[in-house]
Amino acid sequence: MVKPLTEEEVNSKTDPSVSKQYDETTPKEEQFKDLYKIIDGLKSSLFTTIRPGVGPVSRSMALAKRVGPDILYLANIHSQKFEDMEKDKMVQVTFQNSSTQDWVSITGKAVTTDNADPRIKQVYSKGVNAWFGDLGDGIHTGMPEDPRMALIEVKADYITYWKATSSMPGFIKEVAQASLTGQVADTGVNRELFEKDIQVARESVK
């Protein structure tokens, strides 16, 4: 439902598109359930590293697995992103569902391990080798034992996400109504999960 812009919001320099949708009342356990549902419904994300002399660099990456609030990827250890993470462990993972407009942003630290990590075999799936190739030497096969195969684990420190509360037709109608009437669209809920919340969620999956 659209909501009017208030003088207080203008005077306090508040972004009404955030404040009117900000959710402080839903229990954290439910917030994490909604977060996981959004992530689990998507197969890929943007994975962003910080490159010295350049700044943030993003690339699309398929998820290997979500473990509670943390994200696992399989990647080629020869990729430049590993050089980025060696210099700066801070990374960002973002998701967006183009059908619902739901989005997730995860900020955290990357932990990388080589192909000795047993989790690689656990999360490996057919088709991953398409991105590695097979040299035909019995070593560089694109399989879990390939020395190029590495695991990236993103340990979340901060998460923010937005979840739609209306269908796409309802979303479009709401935005149009807000634009025509000078009010503010209210089509979903915006949530923040902080380090203490994330740690509780992480402990619950052990």
mmCIF file of C-alpha atoms in Angstrom, residues 4 8 32-33 64-65 68 73 78 88 96 112 127 139 160 168-170 172 176:
data_model
loop_
_atom_site.group_PDB
_atom_site.id
_atom_site.type_symbol
_atom_site.label_atom_id
_atom_site.label_comp_id
_atom_site.label_asym_id
_atom_site.label_seq_id
_atom_site.Cartn_x
_atom_site.Cartn_y
_atom_site.Cartn_z
ATOM 1 C CA PRO A 4 2.480 9.556 2.077
ATOM 2 C CA GLU A 8 9.593 14.698 9.282
ATOM 3 C CA PHE A 32 16.617 -16.049 8.277
ATOM 4 C CA LYS A 33 14.049 -18.521 6.931
ATOM 5 C CA ALA A 64 28.005 -24.720 -4.785
ATOM 6 C CA LYS A 65 26.118 -24.719 -1.489
ATOM 7 C CA GLY A 68 23.302 -21.430 7.075
ATOM 8 C CA TYR A 73 31.727 -21.713 -4.291
ATOM 9 C CA HIS A 78 44.379 -19.813 -11.123
ATOM 10 C CA ASP A 88 41.873 -8.303 0.826
ATOM 11 C CA GLN A 96 18.500 -10.779 -7.327
ATOM 12 C CA THR A 112 39.903 -20.237 0.505
ATOM 13 C CA GLY A 127 28.888 -29.785 -15.196
ATOM 14 C CA ILE A 139 45.476 -34.866 -13.363
ATOM 15 C CA THR A 160 20.696 -6.969 4.121
ATOM 16 C CA MET A 168 4.586 -8.588 -9.820
ATOM 17 C CA PRO A 169 1.273 -7.122 -11.097
ATOM 18 C CA GLY A 170 0.721 -5.692 -7.600
ATOM 19 C CA ILE A 172 3.742 -2.536 -10.905
ATOM 20 C CA ALA A 176 2.403 3.472 -10.761
#
